mmCIF file of C-alpha atoms in Angstrom:
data_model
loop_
_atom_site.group_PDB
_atom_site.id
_atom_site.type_symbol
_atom_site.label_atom_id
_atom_site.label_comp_id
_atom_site.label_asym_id
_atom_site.label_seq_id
_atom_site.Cartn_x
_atom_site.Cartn_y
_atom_site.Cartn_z
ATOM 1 C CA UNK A 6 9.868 -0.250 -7.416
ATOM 2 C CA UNK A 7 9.613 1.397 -10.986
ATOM 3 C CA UNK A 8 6.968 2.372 -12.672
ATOM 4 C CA UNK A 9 5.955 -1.045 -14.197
ATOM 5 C CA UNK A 10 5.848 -2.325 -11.012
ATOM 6 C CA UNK A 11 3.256 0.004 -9.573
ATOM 7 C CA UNK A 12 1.131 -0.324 -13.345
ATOM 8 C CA UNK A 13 1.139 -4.358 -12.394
ATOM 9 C CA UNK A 14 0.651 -4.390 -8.451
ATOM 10 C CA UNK A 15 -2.612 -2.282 -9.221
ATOM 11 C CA UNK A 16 -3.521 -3.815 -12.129
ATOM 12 C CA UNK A 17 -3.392 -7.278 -10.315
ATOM 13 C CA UNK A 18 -5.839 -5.529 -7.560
ATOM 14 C CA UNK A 19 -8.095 -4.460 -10.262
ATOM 15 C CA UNK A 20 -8.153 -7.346 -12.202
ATOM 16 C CA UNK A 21 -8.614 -9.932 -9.048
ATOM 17 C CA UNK A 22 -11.933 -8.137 -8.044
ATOM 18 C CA UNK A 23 -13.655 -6.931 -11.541
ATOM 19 C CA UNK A 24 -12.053 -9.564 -14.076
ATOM 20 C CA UNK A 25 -9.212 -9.679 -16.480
ATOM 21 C CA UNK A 26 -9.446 -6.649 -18.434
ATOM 22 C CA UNK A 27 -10.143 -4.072 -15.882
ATOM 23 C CA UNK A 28 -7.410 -1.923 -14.698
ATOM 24 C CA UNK A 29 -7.884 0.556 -11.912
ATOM 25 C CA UNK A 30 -5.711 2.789 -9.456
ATOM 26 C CA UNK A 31 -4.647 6.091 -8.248
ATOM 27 C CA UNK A 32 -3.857 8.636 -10.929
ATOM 28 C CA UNK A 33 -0.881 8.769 -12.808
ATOM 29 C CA UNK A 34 0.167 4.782 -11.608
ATOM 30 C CA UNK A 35 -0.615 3.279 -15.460
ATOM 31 C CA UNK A 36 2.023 5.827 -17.207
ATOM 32 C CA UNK A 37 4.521 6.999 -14.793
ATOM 33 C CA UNK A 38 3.761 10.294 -12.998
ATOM 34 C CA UNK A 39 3.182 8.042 -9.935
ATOM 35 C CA UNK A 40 6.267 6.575 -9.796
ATOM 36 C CA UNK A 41 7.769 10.700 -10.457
ATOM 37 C CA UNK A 42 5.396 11.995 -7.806
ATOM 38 C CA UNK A 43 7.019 9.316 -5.331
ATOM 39 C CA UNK A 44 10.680 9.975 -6.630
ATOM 40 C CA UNK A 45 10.394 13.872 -6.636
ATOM 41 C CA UNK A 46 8.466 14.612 -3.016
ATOM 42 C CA UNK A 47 10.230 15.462 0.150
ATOM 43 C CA UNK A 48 7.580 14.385 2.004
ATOM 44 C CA UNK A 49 7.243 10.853 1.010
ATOM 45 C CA UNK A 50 9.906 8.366 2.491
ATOM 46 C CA UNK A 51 10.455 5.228 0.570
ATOM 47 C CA UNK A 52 11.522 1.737 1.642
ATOM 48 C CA UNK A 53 12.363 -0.603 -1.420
ATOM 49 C CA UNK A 54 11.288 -3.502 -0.293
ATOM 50 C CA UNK A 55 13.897 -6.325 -1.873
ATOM 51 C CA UNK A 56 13.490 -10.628 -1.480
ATOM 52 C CA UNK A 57 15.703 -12.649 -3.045
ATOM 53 C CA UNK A 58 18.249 -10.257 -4.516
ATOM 54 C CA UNK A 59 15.790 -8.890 -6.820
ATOM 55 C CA UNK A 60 13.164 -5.549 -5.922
ATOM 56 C CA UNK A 61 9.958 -6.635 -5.411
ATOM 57 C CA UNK A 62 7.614 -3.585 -3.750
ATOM 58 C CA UNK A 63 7.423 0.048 -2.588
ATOM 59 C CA UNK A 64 6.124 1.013 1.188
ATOM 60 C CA UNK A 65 5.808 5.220 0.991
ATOM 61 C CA UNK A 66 4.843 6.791 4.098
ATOM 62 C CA UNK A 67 4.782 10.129 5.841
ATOM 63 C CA UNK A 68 5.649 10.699 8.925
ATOM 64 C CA UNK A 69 3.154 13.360 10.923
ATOM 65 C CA UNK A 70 -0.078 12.632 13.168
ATOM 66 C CA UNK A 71 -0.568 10.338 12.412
ATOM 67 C CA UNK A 72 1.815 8.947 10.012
ATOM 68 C CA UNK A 73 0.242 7.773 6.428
ATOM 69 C CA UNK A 74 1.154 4.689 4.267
ATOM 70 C CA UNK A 75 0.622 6.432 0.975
ATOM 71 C CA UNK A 76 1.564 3.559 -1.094
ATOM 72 C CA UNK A 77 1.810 -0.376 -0.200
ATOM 73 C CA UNK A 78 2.708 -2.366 -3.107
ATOM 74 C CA UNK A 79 4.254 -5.372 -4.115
ATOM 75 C CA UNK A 80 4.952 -7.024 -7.404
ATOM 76 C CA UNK A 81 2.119 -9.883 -7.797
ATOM 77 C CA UNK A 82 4.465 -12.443 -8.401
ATOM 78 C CA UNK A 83 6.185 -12.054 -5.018
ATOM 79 C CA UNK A 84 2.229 -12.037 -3.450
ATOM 80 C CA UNK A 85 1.497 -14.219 -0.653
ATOM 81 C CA UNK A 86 4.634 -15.103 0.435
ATOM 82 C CA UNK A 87 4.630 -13.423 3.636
ATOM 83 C CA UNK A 88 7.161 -10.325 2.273
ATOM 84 C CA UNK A 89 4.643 -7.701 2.647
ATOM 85 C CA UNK A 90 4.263 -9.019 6.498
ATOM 86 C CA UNK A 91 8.020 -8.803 7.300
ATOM 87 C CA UNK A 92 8.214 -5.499 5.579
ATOM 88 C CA UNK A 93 5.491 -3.606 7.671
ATOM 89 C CA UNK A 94 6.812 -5.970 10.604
ATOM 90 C CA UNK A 95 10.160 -4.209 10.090
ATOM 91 C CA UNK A 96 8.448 -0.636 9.860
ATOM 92 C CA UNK A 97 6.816 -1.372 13.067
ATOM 93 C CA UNK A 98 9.920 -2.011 14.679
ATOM 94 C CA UNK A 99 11.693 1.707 13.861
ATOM 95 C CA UNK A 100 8.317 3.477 13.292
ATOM 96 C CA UNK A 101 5.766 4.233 16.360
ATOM 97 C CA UNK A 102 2.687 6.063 16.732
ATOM 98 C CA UNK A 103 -0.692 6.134 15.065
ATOM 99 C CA UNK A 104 -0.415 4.720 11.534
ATOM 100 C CA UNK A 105 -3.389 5.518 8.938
ATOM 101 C CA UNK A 106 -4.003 4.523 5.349
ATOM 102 C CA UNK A 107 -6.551 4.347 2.873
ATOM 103 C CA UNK A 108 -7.368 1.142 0.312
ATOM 104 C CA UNK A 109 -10.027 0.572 -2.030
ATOM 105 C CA UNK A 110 -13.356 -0.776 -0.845
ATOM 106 C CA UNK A 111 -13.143 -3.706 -3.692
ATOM 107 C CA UNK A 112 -9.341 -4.891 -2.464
ATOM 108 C CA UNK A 113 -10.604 -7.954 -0.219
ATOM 109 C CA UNK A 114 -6.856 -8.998 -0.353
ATOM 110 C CA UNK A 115 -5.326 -5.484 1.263
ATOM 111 C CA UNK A 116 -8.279 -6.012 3.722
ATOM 112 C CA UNK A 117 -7.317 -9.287 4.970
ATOM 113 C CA UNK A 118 -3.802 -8.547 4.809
ATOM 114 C CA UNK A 119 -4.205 -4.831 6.841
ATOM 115 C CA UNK A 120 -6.360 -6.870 9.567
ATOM 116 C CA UNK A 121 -4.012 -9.621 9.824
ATOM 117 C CA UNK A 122 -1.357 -7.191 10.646
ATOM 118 C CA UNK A 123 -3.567 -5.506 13.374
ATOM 119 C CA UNK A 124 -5.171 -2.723 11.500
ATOM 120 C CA UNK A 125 -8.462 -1.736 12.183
ATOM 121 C CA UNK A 126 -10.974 -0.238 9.848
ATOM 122 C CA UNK A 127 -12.154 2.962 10.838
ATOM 123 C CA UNK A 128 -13.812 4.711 8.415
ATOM 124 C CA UNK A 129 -14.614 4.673 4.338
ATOM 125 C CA UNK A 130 -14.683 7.564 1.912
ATOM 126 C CA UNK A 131 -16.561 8.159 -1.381
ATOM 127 C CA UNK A 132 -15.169 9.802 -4.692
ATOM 128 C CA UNK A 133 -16.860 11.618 -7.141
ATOM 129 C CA UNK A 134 -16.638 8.772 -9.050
ATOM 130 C CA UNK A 135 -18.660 6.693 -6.803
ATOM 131 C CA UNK A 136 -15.347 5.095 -6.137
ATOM 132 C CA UNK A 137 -15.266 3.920 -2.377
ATOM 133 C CA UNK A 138 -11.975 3.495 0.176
ATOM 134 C CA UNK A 139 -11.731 2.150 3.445
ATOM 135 C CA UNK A 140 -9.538 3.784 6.456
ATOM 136 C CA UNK A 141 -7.974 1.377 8.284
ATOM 137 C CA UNK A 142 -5.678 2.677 11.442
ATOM 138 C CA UNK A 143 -2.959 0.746 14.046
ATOM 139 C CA UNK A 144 -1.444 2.121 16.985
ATOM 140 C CA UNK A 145 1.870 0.972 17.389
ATOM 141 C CA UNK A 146 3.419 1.749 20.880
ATOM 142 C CA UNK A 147 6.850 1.856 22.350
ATOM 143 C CA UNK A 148 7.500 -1.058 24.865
#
């Protein structure tokens, strides 16, 4: 997913819980250092996540312990459609262990969709900025 893509999957987030012309999300995401940071690290792995012929979102993780979604994104247009679903579904498949990651408080719609894919929150964290997160964490096991 380029760089636009990122600038509009957190913009939609943003703008879904505070109103039209508030944009919000992690540094660098509204002008492309995101979307380098991603590109450039060896520790990141990327899926491109791709419906209909065309790209439509970015899973990042790291693998460790536990393993980390860093970034879970998909273009708004492609929202709601269950993609994001068979994505992680398909990560779950290949990936096992203890899977972590960290979404902001005001994202009702992450919530609902980490919970509905058996994620449960554990924790939240604060930012200087008074800017709150939520931990959310799922075991996956082998069969």
């Amino acid at each position: 997913m380029n760089y636009s893509g990122l600038e509009k999957s957190f913009n939609f987030d943003s703008e879904v819980a505070f109103g039209k012309s508030i944009r919000l999300g992690p540094p660098g995401y509204d002008n492309g250092t995101l979307s380098k940071k991603i590109i450039n690290s060896d520790s990141f792995t990327t899926l491109i996540i791709i419906a209909d012929q065309e790209e439509c979102g970015v899973l990042v993780y790291t693998i460790g312990t536990p393993n980390i979604v860093n970034y879970f994104c998909l273009d708004p247009v492609f929202i709601g459609k269950g993609i994001g679903s068979l994505a992680w579904r398909k990560l779950e498949q290949e990936k096992k262990g203890i899977w972590q990651l960290e979404t902001p408080a005001f994202s009702l719609r992450n919530h609902f969709f980490y919970e509905k894919n058996g994620f449960e929150k554990i924790g939240e964290k604060t930012y200087e900025s008074n800017a709150v997160s939520f931990i959310y964490r799922k075991i996956i096991k082998d069969v």
